[in-house]
Amino acid sequence: MIKVHREICAYCGCCVSVCPDGALELVDAYLDIDMNACKDCGICVRVCPLGALEAKK
Amino acid sequence: MKREYDVLVVGGGPAGAFAAKTFAEKGYTVLLTEKRPAIGAPVRCAEGVGKTLMHEFLKPEDSWVAAEIEKANIIAPDGFTMELEPEKAGSEVGYVLNRKVFDRDLVWMAAGAGADVQVKTRAVSPIMEKGEVKGAILNQGGSTYEIRAGLTIAADGVESKFSRWCGVDTTVPFREIETCAQYLMTGIDIDPNATDFFVGNLIAPGGYVWIFPKGDKIANVGVGIGGDRSKPGNRPVDYLNRFVAKNFPNGKTIELIAGGVSVCQPLSCTVANNLMIVGDAARVSDPLTGGGIYAALYTGQLAGDVGSKALENGDTSSHALMPYDSTWRSSYLGKALERNYQIKEVFIKMNDEDLNAIIHSVSKMNLTDFNTLNLIKSIISANPKIAIKLGKAGLKSFIDSF
């Protein structure tokens, strides 16, 4: 699963655009993750410009 | 409260605002929704735009323009600077905008033309009937309601979800997202009328560092790198911090801006039944420069023109809307996107030695008619090695054909 470090996230939506499963959504000033849709591919974790996302086993 | 409109525009950036303005001017009822509480904030942009491109649509207000750019510097990995001074050749360069003011004024123009505007209002899903989009379910301040529309415009930016919900895959391949971090800095010693572009695999792999002035001693200083080059300790913000520590140790950061820019090819189709996709959501930002303002204005206005005709004829099927897709693809914009995509594919694979060689050779040329295409053609003619690489990729004849 993906954890959002909200104190790091600048809610830019970069991760949302690359999610192949449509599991992320930028709702105004926070990121919403649909854990049922997320397949733990880790792409969002890699592209985040600030390192706000973490893959958690 | 009105629940039915001719046109629903999802997203209040430049593309959405221009679409809404165009439809409203033609007498259609329009609702523009923006999920954020304010139009234009937070900024996710380096704010540069070409002068001549912008003048196609708008006469810039003083309040939009933070700086007028007369010169661009391209700095090679070895530190050599190539200066491009098109002013001397009689052509113009660009503006660095205040997007917070610019975006807001565009939405005001749409409102002035008659469009309704709602902020802090998010489209949570399309209304789908028999496989066709019939508007959207909106959430405004916690309450949910339906807005029905004959035509819906997806202008929801790089993080676009609306089109995906309607069945159009908008996923950006992760090697084709340019992941970016930028500081708005003050107290830095810069040329207020020149943009700087630094290239090199040590400072910005698969991208570049930019300094876009916004006044005396003020600038957007940012870095974009390829999504596949980003890793812990070497993320855009890390590259940016290293660049700033080295070049502007005494500068002060008054804003942190993060963002993603798609540098992939545009969506394979930007219309569906009762749906048009515009701006960054259509993946029409420039794959080489990352610029997206011109493409947003162009596609927004074109969607308004083509969509209005479709509404007038009572047929908003994908077939009736297709002239929007085919027109932008065959336009200056569509051709530039195609060409710059191919060039980008070569650029991101270059090592620092290639980059140094190119920049040194081009600096010796006298580029009288400056534009990206002429620059590229000059690079190719002066660099047999690069020409061979392009030839191997099947690109040389492609570029020569322009």
CSV table of C-alpha atoms in Angstrom, one decimal, chain B residues 35-400:
chain,number,residue,atom,x,y,z
B,35,LYS,CA,-12.2,22.1,-7.7
B,36,ARG,CA,-9.8,24.5,-6.0
B,37,PRO,CA,-11.0,27.4,-3.8
B,38,ALA,CA,-9.1,29.9,-6.0
B,39,ILE,CA,-8.5,30.2,-9.7
B,40,GLY,CA,-4.7,30.2,-10.6
B,41,ALA,CA,-3.4,29.0,-7.2
B,42,PRO,CA,-1.4,27.1,-6.4
B,43,VAL,CA,0.7,27.8,-9.4
B,44,ARG,CA,2.2,24.7,-11.2
B,45,CYS,CA,4.1,26.4,-13.9
B,46,ALA,CA,7.4,28.1,-14.9
B,47,GLU,CA,5.2,30.7,-16.4
B,48,GLY,CA,7.0,31.3,-19.7
B,49,VAL,CA,5.1,31.8,-23.0
B,50,GLY,CA,6.2,32.9,-26.5
B,51,LYS,CA,5.2,36.5,-27.4
B,52,THR,CA,4.0,35.9,-30.9
B,53,LEU,CA,2.0,32.8,-29.8
B,54,MET,CA,0.3,34.6,-27.0
B,55,HIS,CA,-0.6,37.6,-29.3
B,56,GLU,CA,-2.6,35.2,-31.5
B,57,PHE,CA,-5.1,35.2,-28.7
B,58,LEU,CA,-4.6,38.0,-26.3
B,59,LYS,CA,-3.1,41.4,-25.9
B,60,PRO,CA,-1.3,41.0,-22.6
B,61,GLU,CA,-2.3,43.2,-19.7
B,62,ASP,CA,0.5,44.8,-17.7
B,63,SER,CA,-0.6,42.9,-14.6
B,64,TRP,CA,-0.1,39.5,-16.3
B,65,VAL,CA,3.5,40.2,-17.3
B,66,ALA,CA,6.1,39.8,-14.7
B,67,ALA,CA,9.0,40.1,-17.2
B,68,GLU,CA,9.6,40.6,-20.9
B,69,ILE,CA,12.3,38.3,-22.2
B,70,GLU,CA,14.7,39.5,-24.9
B,71,LYS,CA,17.3,36.8,-24.7
B,72,ALA,CA,17.8,33.1,-23.9
B,73,ASN,CA,21.0,31.5,-22.7
B,74,ILE,CA,21.6,27.8,-23.1
B,75,ILE,CA,24.3,26.6,-20.7
B,76,ALA,CA,26.2,23.4,-21.6
B,77,PRO,CA,27.3,20.8,-19.1
B,78,ASP,CA,30.9,22.2,-19.4
B,79,GLY,CA,29.6,25.7,-18.4
B,80,PHE,CA,29.9,27.2,-21.8
B,81,THR,CA,27.0,29.7,-22.5
B,82,MET,CA,25.3,30.0,-25.9
B,83,GLU,CA,23.4,33.3,-26.2
B,84,LEU,CA,20.4,33.6,-28.4
B,85,GLU,CA,19.4,37.2,-29.0
B,86,PRO,CA,16.5,37.2,-31.4
B,87,GLU,CA,15.7,40.8,-30.7
B,88,LYS,CA,18.8,41.7,-32.7
B,89,ALA,CA,17.2,39.9,-35.6
B,90,GLY,CA,13.9,41.7,-35.3
B,91,SER,CA,11.9,38.8,-33.9
B,92,GLU,CA,10.4,38.6,-30.4
B,93,VAL,CA,11.0,36.2,-27.6
B,94,GLY,CA,8.6,35.9,-24.7
B,95,TYR,CA,6.9,36.8,-21.4
B,96,VAL,CA,7.2,35.4,-18.0
B,97,LEU,CA,3.6,35.6,-16.7
B,98,ASN,CA,2.0,36.0,-13.3
B,99,ARG,CA,-0.2,32.9,-13.7
B,100,LYS,CA,-2.2,33.7,-10.5
B,101,VAL,CA,-3.3,37.0,-12.2
B,102,PHE,CA,-3.5,35.7,-15.7
B,103,ASP,CA,-5.6,32.6,-14.9
B,104,ARG,CA,-8.0,34.6,-12.9
B,105,ASP,CA,-8.4,37.2,-15.6
B,106,LEU,CA,-9.2,34.5,-18.2
B,107,VAL,CA,-11.9,33.1,-16.0
B,108,TRP,CA,-13.2,36.7,-15.5
B,109,MET,CA,-13.4,37.0,-19.2
B,110,ALA,CA,-15.4,33.8,-19.4
B,111,ALA,CA,-17.7,35.1,-16.7
B,112,GLY,CA,-18.0,38.5,-18.4
B,113,ALA,CA,-19.1,36.7,-21.6
B,114,GLY,CA,-21.9,35.1,-19.6
B,115,ALA,CA,-20.5,31.8,-18.2
B,116,ASP,CA,-21.4,30.7,-14.7
B,117,VAL,CA,-18.4,29.9,-12.5
B,118,GLN,CA,-18.2,27.7,-9.4
B,119,VAL,CA,-15.1,27.2,-7.3
B,120,LYS,CA,-14.3,24.6,-4.7
B,121,THR,CA,-16.6,22.4,-6.9
B,122,ARG,CA,-15.3,19.1,-8.0
B,123,ALA,CA,-16.6,16.8,-10.7
B,124,VAL,CA,-16.8,13.4,-8.9
B,125,SER,CA,-18.1,11.4,-11.9
B,126,PRO,CA,-19.6,11.8,-15.3
B,127,ILE,CA,-23.3,11.2,-15.9
B,128,MET,CA,-23.1,8.3,-18.4
B,129,GLU,CA,-26.2,7.2,-20.3
B,130,LYS,CA,-26.0,4.6,-23.0
B,131,GLY,CA,-22.2,5.1,-23.2
B,132,GLU,CA,-22.6,8.8,-23.7
B,133,VAL,CA,-21.5,11.7,-21.4
B,134,LYS,CA,-24.5,13.7,-20.3
B,135,GLY,CA,-22.8,16.0,-17.8
B,136,ALA,CA,-21.3,15.4,-14.4
B,137,ILE,CA,-22.0,14.8,-10.7
B,138,LEU,CA,-20.5,17.7,-8.8
B,139,ASN,CA,-19.5,18.0,-5.2
B,140,GLN,CA,-19.7,21.6,-3.9
B,141,GLY,CA,-18.9,22.2,-0.3
B,142,GLY,CA,-19.9,18.7,0.7
B,143,SER,CA,-23.2,18.6,-1.2
B,144,THR,CA,-23.6,16.5,-4.3
B,145,TYR,CA,-25.8,17.2,-7.3
B,146,GLU,CA,-26.1,16.6,-11.0
B,147,ILE,CA,-25.4,19.1,-13.7
B,148,ARG,CA,-26.7,17.9,-17.1
B,149,ALA,CA,-25.0,19.3,-20.2
B,150,GLY,CA,-25.2,18.7,-24.0
B,151,LEU,CA,-21.5,19.0,-24.2
B,152,THR,CA,-18.8,18.4,-21.5
B,153,ILE,CA,-15.3,19.8,-21.8
B,154,ALA,CA,-12.6,18.0,-19.8
B,155,ALA,CA,-10.0,20.7,-18.9
B,156,ASP,CA,-8.9,19.1,-15.7
B,157,GLY,CA,-5.1,19.4,-16.3
B,158,VAL,CA,-2.2,17.1,-15.9
B,159,GLU,CA,-4.0,15.1,-13.1
B,160,SER,CA,-7.0,14.6,-15.4
B,161,LYS,CA,-9.4,12.0,-14.2
B,162,PHE,CA,-12.6,13.0,-15.9
B,163,SER,CA,-11.8,11.6,-19.4
B,164,ARG,CA,-10.6,8.4,-17.8
B,165,TRP,CA,-13.9,8.0,-16.1
B,166,CYS,CA,-15.5,8.4,-19.5
B,167,GLY,CA,-13.5,5.6,-20.9
B,168,VAL,CA,-10.5,7.5,-22.4
B,169,ASP,CA,-7.1,6.3,-21.0
B,170,THR,CA,-5.1,9.3,-20.1
B,171,THR,CA,-2.3,7.6,-18.2
B,172,VAL,CA,1.1,9.2,-18.9
B,173,PRO,CA,3.9,6.6,-19.3
B,174,PHE,CA,6.1,7.2,-16.3
B,175,ARG,CA,9.3,7.8,-18.4
B,176,GLU,CA,7.3,10.5,-20.2
B,177,ILE,CA,6.3,12.6,-17.2
B,178,GLU,CA,8.7,15.4,-16.5
B,179,THR,CA,8.8,15.6,-12.7
B,180,CYS,CA,9.5,19.2,-11.6
B,181,ALA,CA,10.3,21.3,-8.5
B,182,GLN,CA,10.6,25.1,-8.6
B,183,TYR,CA,11.4,27.9,-6.1
B,184,LEU,CA,10.2,31.5,-6.6
B,185,MET,CA,13.4,33.2,-5.4
B,186,THR,CA,14.3,36.8,-4.4
B,187,GLY,CA,17.6,38.4,-3.8
B,188,ILE,CA,19.3,36.6,-6.6
B,189,ASP,CA,21.7,38.1,-9.1
B,190,ILE,CA,20.2,37.5,-12.6
B,191,ASP,CA,19.6,39.2,-15.9
B,192,PRO,CA,15.9,40.3,-15.6
B,193,ASN,CA,15.4,40.0,-19.3
B,194,ALA,CA,17.0,36.7,-20.1
B,195,THR,CA,15.9,33.1,-19.5
B,196,ASP,CA,18.6,30.6,-18.7
B,197,PHE,CA,18.4,26.9,-19.6
B,198,PHE,CA,21.0,24.6,-18.1
B,199,VAL,CA,21.3,21.1,-19.6
B,200,GLY,CA,23.4,18.1,-18.4
B,201,ASN,CA,23.0,14.7,-16.9
B,202,LEU,CA,24.5,15.7,-13.6
B,203,ILE,CA,22.1,18.6,-13.0
B,204,ALA,CA,18.9,17.6,-14.7
B,205,PRO,CA,18.9,14.1,-16.4
B,206,GLY,CA,16.3,13.9,-19.1
B,207,GLY,CA,15.3,17.6,-18.6
B,208,TYR,CA,16.8,20.9,-17.8
B,209,VAL,CA,17.2,23.6,-15.1
B,210,TRP,CA,15.5,26.9,-15.8
B,211,ILE,CA,15.8,30.4,-14.5
B,212,PHE,CA,12.8,32.5,-15.6
B,213,PRO,CA,13.0,36.1,-14.3
B,214,LYS,CA,10.0,37.7,-12.8
B,215,GLY,CA,11.6,41.1,-12.1
B,216,ASP,CA,14.7,42.6,-10.7
B,217,LYS,CA,16.5,39.9,-8.6
B,218,ILE,CA,13.4,37.7,-8.7
B,219,ALA,CA,13.0,34.5,-10.7
B,220,ASN,CA,11.4,31.1,-11.0
B,221,VAL,CA,14.3,28.7,-10.5
B,222,GLY,CA,13.3,25.1,-11.3
B,223,VAL,CA,14.3,21.7,-12.5
B,224,GLY,CA,12.5,19.0,-14.4
B,225,ILE,CA,13.9,15.5,-14.8
B,226,GLY,CA,12.6,12.4,-16.6
B,227,GLY,CA,10.2,10.4,-14.4
B,228,ASP,CA,12.4,7.3,-14.9
B,229,ARG,CA,15.4,9.2,-13.6
B,230,SER,CA,13.9,10.2,-10.3
B,231,LYS,CA,14.9,8.2,-7.2
B,232,PRO,CA,15.4,8.8,-3.5
B,233,GLY,CA,18.1,11.4,-3.0
B,234,ASN,CA,17.9,12.3,-6.7
B,235,ARG,CA,14.5,13.7,-7.0
B,236,PRO,CA,13.7,17.0,-8.6
B,237,VAL,CA,13.8,18.8,-5.2
B,238,ASP,CA,17.2,17.3,-4.5
B,239,TYR,CA,18.6,18.5,-7.9
B,240,LEU,CA,17.0,21.9,-7.3
B,241,ASN,CA,18.5,22.3,-3.8
B,242,ARG,CA,21.9,21.4,-5.1
B,243,PHE,CA,21.6,23.9,-7.9
B,244,VAL,CA,20.4,26.7,-5.6
B,245,ALA,CA,23.1,26.0,-3.0
B,246,LYS,CA,25.8,26.3,-5.6
B,247,ASN,CA,24.4,29.2,-7.6
B,248,PHE,CA,22.2,31.3,-5.3
B,249,PRO,CA,23.4,30.5,-1.7
B,250,ASN,CA,22.1,33.9,-0.5
B,251,GLY,CA,18.8,33.8,-2.3
B,252,LYS,CA,15.5,33.6,-0.5
B,253,THR,CA,12.8,31.2,-1.4
B,254,ILE,CA,9.3,32.6,-1.1
B,255,GLU,CA,7.4,29.9,-2.8
B,256,LEU,CA,7.8,26.1,-3.4
B,257,ILE,CA,6.1,24.8,-6.5
B,258,ALA,CA,5.9,21.1,-7.6
B,259,GLY,CA,4.5,19.7,-10.7
B,260,GLY,CA,4.4,17.1,-13.5
B,261,VAL,CA,4.4,17.9,-17.2
B,262,SER,CA,3.5,15.3,-19.7
B,263,VAL,CA,6.1,15.0,-22.5
B,264,CYS,CA,4.3,12.0,-24.2
B,265,GLN,CA,2.4,12.1,-27.4
B,266,PRO,CA,-1.0,13.7,-27.3
B,267,LEU,CA,-4.1,11.4,-26.6
B,268,SER,CA,-4.8,9.3,-29.6
B,269,CYS,CA,-8.3,10.8,-29.7
B,270,THR,CA,-9.5,14.0,-28.0
B,271,VAL,CA,-13.2,13.7,-28.5
B,272,ALA,CA,-15.9,11.2,-27.5
B,273,ASN,CA,-19.7,11.4,-27.7
B,274,ASN,CA,-20.6,14.8,-26.0
B,275,LEU,CA,-17.0,15.1,-24.7
B,276,MET,CA,-14.0,17.2,-25.8
B,277,ILE,CA,-10.6,17.1,-24.0
B,278,VAL,CA,-8.5,20.2,-24.0
B,279,GLY,CA,-5.1,21.5,-22.7
B,280,ASP,CA,-2.8,19.5,-20.4
B,281,ALA,CA,-5.6,16.9,-20.0
B,282,ALA,CA,-5.3,16.1,-23.8
B,283,ARG,CA,-1.5,15.8,-23.3
B,284,VAL,CA,-0.8,18.7,-25.6
B,285,SER,CA,2.0,20.3,-23.6
B,286,ASP,CA,5.2,20.7,-25.6
B,287,PRO,CA,7.4,17.5,-25.2
B,288,LEU,CA,10.6,19.4,-25.6
B,289,THR,CA,10.1,22.6,-23.6
B,290,GLY,CA,7.2,21.5,-21.3
B,291,GLY,CA,5.3,24.7,-22.3
B,292,GLY,CA,1.6,24.3,-22.2
B,293,ILE,CA,0.0,27.7,-22.1
B,294,TYR,CA,-0.3,28.3,-25.9
B,295,ALA,CA,-1.7,24.8,-26.4
B,296,ALA,CA,-4.2,25.3,-23.7
B,297,LEU,CA,-5.5,28.6,-25.2
B,298,TYR,CA,-5.5,27.1,-28.7
B,299,THR,CA,-7.3,23.9,-27.9
B,300,GLY,CA,-9.7,25.7,-25.5
B,301,GLN,CA,-10.8,28.2,-28.2
B,302,LEU,CA,-10.9,25.6,-30.9
B,303,ALA,CA,-13.1,23.3,-28.8
B,304,GLY,CA,-15.4,26.3,-28.3
B,305,ASP,CA,-15.6,27.0,-32.0
B,306,VAL,CA,-16.1,23.4,-33.1
B,307,GLY,CA,-18.4,22.5,-30.2
B,308,SER,CA,-20.6,25.5,-30.9
B,309,LYS,CA,-21.2,24.4,-34.4
B,310,ALA,CA,-22.0,20.9,-33.2
B,311,LEU,CA,-24.5,22.3,-30.7
B,312,GLU,CA,-26.0,24.5,-33.4
B,313,ASN,CA,-26.5,21.4,-35.6
B,314,GLY,CA,-27.9,19.4,-32.7
B,315,ASP,CA,-25.3,16.7,-33.2
B,316,THR,CA,-22.5,16.4,-30.5
B,317,SER,CA,-21.5,12.8,-31.4
B,318,SER,CA,-17.8,12.0,-31.5
B,319,HIS,CA,-18.1,12.1,-35.3
B,320,ALA,CA,-19.5,15.7,-35.3
B,321,LEU,CA,-16.8,16.8,-32.8
B,322,MET,CA,-14.0,15.1,-34.8
B,323,PRO,CA,-13.1,18.3,-36.7
B,324,TYR,CA,-11.7,19.6,-33.3
B,325,ASP,CA,-9.3,16.7,-33.1
B,326,SER,CA,-8.2,16.8,-36.8
B,327,THR,CA,-7.9,20.6,-36.9
B,328,TRP,CA,-5.5,20.8,-33.9
B,329,ARG,CA,-3.5,17.8,-35.1
B,330,SER,CA,-2.9,19.4,-38.6
B,331,SER,CA,-2.3,22.9,-37.2
B,332,TYR,CA,1.0,24.6,-36.3
B,333,LEU,CA,0.5,23.2,-32.8
B,334,GLY,CA,0.0,19.6,-33.8
B,335,LYS,CA,3.0,19.6,-36.1
B,336,ALA,CA,5.2,21.3,-33.5
B,337,LEU,CA,4.2,18.7,-30.9
B,338,GLU,CA,5.0,15.8,-33.3
B,339,ARG,CA,8.3,17.2,-34.3
B,340,ASN,CA,9.3,18.2,-30.7
B,341,TYR,CA,8.3,14.8,-29.5
B,342,GLN,CA,10.8,13.1,-31.9
B,343,ILE,CA,13.5,15.6,-31.0
B,344,LYS,CA,12.9,15.1,-27.3
B,345,GLU,CA,13.3,11.3,-27.7
B,346,VAL,CA,16.9,12.0,-29.1
B,347,PHE,CA,17.7,14.8,-26.6
B,348,ILE,CA,16.9,12.7,-23.5
B,349,LYS,CA,19.4,10.0,-24.6
B,350,MET,CA,22.3,12.4,-25.2
B,351,ASN,CA,25.3,12.2,-23.0
B,352,ASP,CA,27.1,15.4,-21.7
B,353,GLU,CA,29.7,15.1,-24.5
B,354,ASP,CA,27.0,15.3,-27.2
B,355,LEU,CA,25.4,18.2,-25.4
B,356,ASN,CA,28.6,20.1,-25.2
B,357,ALA,CA,29.4,19.5,-28.8
B,358,ILE,CA,26.0,20.7,-30.0
B,359,ILE,CA,26.0,23.8,-27.9
B,360,HIS,CA,29.5,24.8,-28.9
B,361,SER,CA,28.8,24.4,-32.6
B,362,VAL,CA,25.5,26.2,-32.6
B,363,SER,CA,27.0,29.2,-30.8
B,364,LYS,CA,29.2,29.8,-33.8
B,365,MET,CA,26.3,30.1,-36.2
B,366,ASN,CA,24.5,33.2,-37.1
B,367,LEU,CA,20.9,32.4,-36.5
B,368,THR,CA,18.9,35.3,-38.0
B,369,ASP,CA,15.5,33.7,-38.1
B,370,PHE,CA,15.3,32.2,-34.7
B,371,ASN,CA,12.9,29.4,-33.8
B,372,THR,CA,13.1,25.9,-32.5
B,373,LEU,CA,13.0,24.3,-35.9
B,374,ASN,CA,15.8,26.5,-37.4
B,375,LEU,CA,17.8,25.8,-34.3
B,376,ILE,CA,17.4,22.0,-34.7
B,377,LYS,CA,18.2,22.1,-38.4
B,378,SER,CA,21.4,24.1,-37.6
B,379,ILE,CA,22.3,21.6,-35.0
B,380,ILE,CA,21.9,18.7,-37.4
B,381,SER,CA,23.9,20.4,-40.1
B,382,ALA,CA,26.8,21.2,-37.8
B,383,ASN,CA,27.0,17.9,-36.0
B,384,PRO,CA,27.5,14.9,-38.2
B,385,LYS,CA,27.5,12.6,-35.1
B,386,ILE,CA,24.0,13.9,-34.1
B,387,ALA,CA,22.8,13.7,-37.7
B,388,ILE,CA,23.8,10.0,-37.7
B,389,LYS,CA,22.0,9.4,-34.4
B,390,LEU,CA,18.9,11.0,-35.8
B,391,GLY,CA,19.3,9.1,-39.0
B,392,LYS,CA,19.5,5.8,-37.1
B,393,ALA,CA,16.3,6.7,-35.3
B,394,GLY,CA,14.7,7.5,-38.7
B,395,LEU,CA,14.3,11.1,-37.8
B,396,LYS,CA,16.5,13.1,-40.1
B,397,SER,CA,14.2,12.9,-43.1
B,398,PHE,CA,11.3,13.5,-40.7
B,399,ILE,CA,12.8,16.7,-39.5
B,400,ASP,CA,14.0,17.8,-43.0
